[in-house]
Amino acid sequence: MGLFLSHTTALETLRSWNLRHRLARGERCDAPVPTALPAEKDLERITLRVPTLTTPDRPIEVVVSTGHSGARANGMFAHVTKAPLPAGSAVPISDDVVCSSPELVAVQMAPSLTLLELLCLLSELLGLYAICPEAEGGMFERSAPLTTPERLGAYLDTLGPRPGVGLVRHALAQACVRSGSPRETKLALRLSLRPGLGGYGLGLLAMNEPVVVERIYDPADTGIRRPDILVGRPREVALSGAALFVAVEYNGRHHDLPARIAQDANRSNELRARDIPEYVVRREQYDDLDYMDGLVERIRKNLGLPRIGMTKEMASERRRLRQRLYEELEHIDGIHWNGRAREKERERWAGSPDETLRAEEVVPVEAYGLT
């Protein structure tokens, strides 16, 4: 009897460096769900073939077709899936092991995640990076996303009304596509989420998509630039003289290298030559709410968007939501999915005289030091 890895164990397996080429090809397979957890002797034989399972720091999560969800044995945690899974629900790992496909992982994890956690998870599955604490910088780049919005949407249709399907379908419209890093994802979410969620409500048009530019040294020569983030205005807003979109770059520490400084200057100049406004955000600005507020106001001017009139009380509440979004995103590292616990803690402290003090005690956590 083999293993069908699921939930966070499947996600960690999909982040394996050794699987990157297979996943880039979009490999999927059909696999029956095992009826029960394997015996200890079978588990030892199976896990020796999958290095990522030999030293788990938490139970190995698997799906089975019988028994009770939550059953534990030999370091495994069972999730019962009685209904058959549709074709292409698994990725082959070895002769005895498959793991949930990226599309199925999103559905499996969704019920236990907050909306922001689900958006970050989807943005990684749809992005060009894999979170990997052992790697330099806490991540490695992918040549292609694990899935696409179209493939994920089609898979949701085949699953039918299962737990998590509706949550993923709702979040998919707000997730980042082709983000290049966790920090790019968080910046894009802050820029694009609606104000009621703490975002700035800008239109997220694309991430790391090609833009044709003229080379500065020879206008007859063209090239490709891929801005981290392109934001724009709604299609129905047509204003003469306003920019159609604005580029926003997140420059981490690796942009301080001499070679990158020259490359970044070339990129900025080539975008400006195409009349594409560009703004650069570093960690210092990202952490400064006043700076981010001012930056977005200037982006809105570039896009020809009107100022938003609101009362003093409404403006104060919007700012509080923006600060909360920033703080919550800092907690999401892609490994510890404990946002629901933080929500309960906030509810417990809501209205308490110590609420302000409690908020100041929250220490923002970097996603593996990515800056």
Tab-separated table of N, CA and C in Angstrom, residues 16-86:
chain	number	residue	atom	x	y	z
A	16	SER	N	9.977	20.787	-3.460
A	16	SER	CA	11.257	20.087	-3.546
A	16	SER	C	12.029	20.528	-4.786
A	17	TRP	N	13.289	20.836	-4.581
A	17	TRP	CA	14.163	21.235	-5.695
A	17	TRP	C	14.261	20.124	-6.732
A	18	ASN	N	14.260	18.882	-6.308
A	18	ASN	CA	14.429	17.752	-7.226
A	18	ASN	C	13.223	17.550	-8.139
A	19	LEU	N	12.086	18.111	-7.768
A	19	LEU	CA	10.882	17.937	-8.582
A	19	LEU	C	10.640	19.099	-9.544
A	20	ARG	N	11.505	20.095	-9.533
A	20	ARG	CA	11.194	21.329	-10.250
A	20	ARG	C	10.998	21.116	-11.750
A	21	HIS	N	11.811	20.248	-12.375
A	21	HIS	CA	11.681	20.041	-13.814
A	21	HIS	C	10.393	19.300	-14.149
A	22	ARG	N	10.065	18.286	-13.360
A	22	ARG	CA	8.834	17.534	-13.587
A	22	ARG	C	7.617	18.440	-13.424
A	23	LEU	N	7.658	19.278	-12.412
A	23	LEU	CA	6.535	20.176	-12.177
A	23	LEU	C	6.448	21.251	-13.256
A	24	ALA	N	7.592	21.702	-13.760
A	24	ALA	CA	7.586	22.700	-14.833
A	24	ALA	C	6.907	22.154	-16.080
A	25	ARG	N	6.971	20.835	-16.271
A	25	ARG	CA	6.293	20.208	-17.418
A	25	ARG	C	4.805	19.996	-17.152
A	26	GLY	N	4.367	20.290	-15.947
A	26	GLY	CA	2.955	20.158	-15.627
A	26	GLY	C	2.477	18.740	-15.473
A	27	GLU	N	3.364	17.834	-15.053
A	27	GLU	CA	2.985	16.423	-14.952
A	27	GLU	C	1.898	16.207	-13.901
A	28	ARG	N	0.916	15.404	-14.260
A	28	ARG	CA	-0.134	14.974	-13.352
A	28	ARG	C	-0.384	13.491	-13.596
A	29	CYS	N	-1.028	12.829	-12.651
A	29	CYS	CA	-1.357	11.424	-12.831
A	29	CYS	C	-2.668	11.120	-12.125
A	30	ASP	N	-3.246	9.978	-12.461
A	30	ASP	CA	-4.431	9.483	-11.765
A	30	ASP	C	-3.967	8.471	-10.728
A	31	ALA	N	-4.472	8.572	-9.520
A	31	ALA	CA	-4.039	7.654	-8.472
A	31	ALA	C	-5.206	7.348	-7.545
A	32	PRO	N	-5.458	6.084	-7.299
A	32	PRO	CA	-6.522	5.744	-6.341
A	32	PRO	C	-6.108	6.146	-4.926
A	33	VAL	N	-7.076	6.534	-4.142
A	33	VAL	CA	-6.801	6.901	-2.758
A	33	VAL	C	-6.660	5.614	-1.943
A	34	PRO	N	-5.555	5.435	-1.194
A	34	PRO	CA	-5.391	4.227	-0.358
A	34	PRO	C	-6.546	4.080	0.616
A	35	THR	N	-6.851	2.841	0.929
A	35	THR	CA	-7.974	2.603	1.837
A	35	THR	C	-7.650	2.935	3.281
A	36	ALA	N	-6.372	2.785	3.675
A	36	ALA	CA	-6.005	3.019	5.076
A	36	ALA	C	-4.538	3.402	5.159
A	37	LEU	N	-4.124	3.797	6.356
A	37	LEU	CA	-2.723	4.135	6.585
A	37	LEU	C	-1.867	2.871	6.489
A	38	PRO	N	-0.656	2.988	5.941
A	38	PRO	CA	0.195	1.812	5.842
A	38	PRO	C	0.732	1.384	7.205
A	39	ALA	N	1.127	0.128	7.286
A	39	ALA	CA	1.762	-0.373	8.499
A	39	ALA	C	3.132	0.262	8.662
A	40	GLU	N	3.666	0.212	9.884
A	40	GLU	CA	4.944	0.868	10.175
A	40	GLU	C	6.064	0.338	9.287
A	41	LYS	N	6.124	-0.978	9.076
A	41	LYS	CA	7.198	-1.541	8.263
A	41	LYS	C	7.098	-1.075	6.801
A	42	ASP	N	5.863	-0.928	6.302
A	42	ASP	CA	5.690	-0.440	4.936
A	42	ASP	C	6.045	1.035	4.838
A	43	LEU	N	5.719	1.790	5.889
A	43	LEU	CA	6.016	3.225	5.879
A	43	LEU	C	7.520	3.467	5.826
A	44	GLU	N	8.296	2.715	6.593
A	44	GLU	CA	9.747	2.872	6.580
A	44	GLU	C	10.303	2.630	5.192
A	45	ARG	N	9.817	1.596	4.531
A	45	ARG	CA	10.295	1.278	3.187
A	45	ARG	C	9.929	2.393	2.201
A	46	ILE	N	8.737	2.927	2.347
A	46	ILE	CA	8.274	3.954	1.413
A	46	ILE	C	9.013	5.271	1.607
A	47	THR	N	9.143	5.707	2.857
A	47	THR	CA	9.732	7.024	3.112
A	47	THR	C	11.208	7.085	2.781
A	48	LEU	N	11.899	5.952	2.790
A	48	LEU	CA	13.312	5.951	2.414
A	48	LEU	C	13.508	6.392	0.970
A	49	ARG	N	12.471	6.246	0.155
A	49	ARG	CA	12.570	6.631	-1.248
A	49	ARG	C	12.226	8.098	-1.481
A	50	VAL	N	11.720	8.756	-0.444
A	50	VAL	CA	11.331	10.162	-0.563
A	50	VAL	C	12.054	10.944	0.519
A	51	PRO	N	13.201	11.552	0.203
A	51	PRO	CA	14.015	12.224	1.230
A	51	PRO	C	13.261	13.266	2.030
A	52	THR	N	12.296	13.945	1.421
A	52	THR	CA	11.585	15.001	2.145
A	52	THR	C	10.724	14.452	3.275
A	53	LEU	N	10.504	13.141	3.310
A	53	LEU	CA	9.670	12.552	4.350
A	53	LEU	C	10.464	11.893	5.468
A	54	THR	N	11.780	11.832	5.337
A	54	THR	CA	12.570	11.087	6.317
A	54	THR	C	12.741	11.837	7.623
A	55	THR	N	12.686	13.144	7.590
A	55	THR	CA	12.856	13.923	8.828
A	55	THR	C	11.745	14.955	8.956
A	56	PRO	N	10.496	14.524	8.997
A	56	PRO	CA	9.399	15.495	9.112
A	56	PRO	C	9.383	16.140	10.485
A	57	ASP	N	9.098	17.448	10.539
A	57	ASP	CA	8.998	18.126	11.829
A	57	ASP	C	7.558	18.177	12.317
A	58	ARG	N	6.668	17.522	11.574
A	58	ARG	CA	5.277	17.408	11.977
A	58	ARG	C	4.703	16.174	11.289
A	59	PRO	N	3.495	15.748	11.663
A	59	PRO	CA	2.950	14.522	11.073
A	59	PRO	C	2.868	14.590	9.554
A	60	ILE	N	3.070	13.456	8.915
A	60	ILE	CA	2.913	13.345	7.473
A	60	ILE	C	1.416	13.289	7.180
A	61	GLU	N	0.913	14.258	6.442
A	61	GLU	CA	-0.514	14.311	6.131
A	61	GLU	C	-0.791	13.521	4.859
A	62	VAL	N	-1.768	12.624	4.920
A	62	VAL	CA	-2.116	11.769	3.786
A	62	VAL	C	-3.636	11.682	3.669
A	63	VAL	N	-4.101	11.284	2.485
A	63	VAL	CA	-5.529	11.032	2.303
A	63	VAL	C	-5.757	9.528	2.222
A	64	VAL	N	-6.844	9.080	2.825
A	64	VAL	CA	-7.279	7.686	2.761
A	64	VAL	C	-8.784	7.690	2.487
A	65	SER	N	-9.309	6.540	2.111
A	65	SER	CA	-10.720	6.474	1.727
A	65	SER	C	-11.623	5.915	2.819
A	66	THR	N	-11.042	5.398	3.897
A	66	THR	CA	-11.861	4.850	4.982
A	66	THR	C	-11.332	5.336	6.326
A	67	GLY	N	-12.112	5.137	7.372
A	67	GLY	CA	-11.683	5.531	8.706
A	67	GLY	C	-12.210	6.896	9.078
A	68	HIS	N	-11.495	7.538	9.998
A	68	HIS	CA	-11.909	8.833	10.520
A	68	HIS	C	-10.811	9.869	10.279
A	69	SER	N	-11.223	11.043	9.814
A	69	SER	CA	-10.254	12.129	9.659
A	69	SER	C	-9.660	12.464	11.015
A	70	GLY	N	-8.362	12.691	11.034
A	70	GLY	CA	-7.669	12.989	12.275
A	70	GLY	C	-7.002	11.791	12.900
A	71	ALA	N	-7.226	10.615	12.321
A	71	ALA	CA	-6.568	9.424	12.865
A	71	ALA	C	-5.065	9.548	12.693
A	72	ARG	N	-4.341	9.135	13.724
A	72	ARG	CA	-2.882	9.224	13.702
A	72	ARG	C	-2.280	7.852	13.928
A	73	ALA	N	-1.193	7.589	13.198
A	73	ALA	CA	-0.464	6.334	13.382
A	73	ALA	C	0.892	6.456	12.720
A	74	ASN	N	1.941	6.062	13.443
A	74	ASN	CA	3.294	6.035	12.888
A	74	ASN	C	3.715	7.382	12.306
A	75	GLY	N	3.338	8.451	12.990
A	75	GLY	CA	3.738	9.787	12.536
A	75	GLY	C	2.938	10.305	11.361
A	76	MET	N	1.787	9.704	11.075
A	76	MET	CA	0.938	10.143	9.966
A	76	MET	C	-0.384	10.682	10.494
A	77	PHE	N	-0.965	11.586	9.713
A	77	PHE	CA	-2.253	12.185	10.041
A	77	PHE	C	-3.164	11.946	8.850
A	78	ALA	N	-4.303	11.293	9.075
A	78	ALA	CA	-5.189	10.892	7.986
A	78	ALA	C	-6.287	11.917	7.727
A	79	HIS	N	-6.517	12.195	6.438
A	79	HIS	CA	-7.667	12.962	5.987
A	79	HIS	C	-8.503	12.022	5.126
A	80	VAL	N	-9.743	11.824	5.487
A	80	VAL	CA	-10.589	10.860	4.776
A	80	VAL	C	-11.268	11.540	3.588
A	81	THR	N	-11.097	10.946	2.423
A	81	THR	CA	-11.739	11.410	1.194
A	81	THR	C	-12.528	10.245	0.625
A	82	LYS	N	-13.822	10.213	0.885
A	82	LYS	CA	-14.647	9.080	0.470
A	82	LYS	C	-14.991	9.144	-1.017
A	83	ALA	N	-15.242	10.349	-1.552
A	83	ALA	CA	-15.589	10.474	-2.968
A	83	ALA	C	-14.320	10.342	-3.814
A	84	PRO	N	-14.410	9.672	-4.951
A	84	PRO	CA	-13.234	9.533	-5.826
A	84	PRO	C	-12.730	10.895	-6.281
A	85	LEU	N	-11.426	10.987	-6.463
A	85	LEU	CA	-10.832	12.220	-6.961
A	85	LEU	C	-10.800	12.192	-8.484
A	86	PRO	N	-11.026	13.340	-9.128
A	86	PRO	CA	-11.032	13.365	-10.598
A	86	PRO	C	-9.648	13.112	-11.176
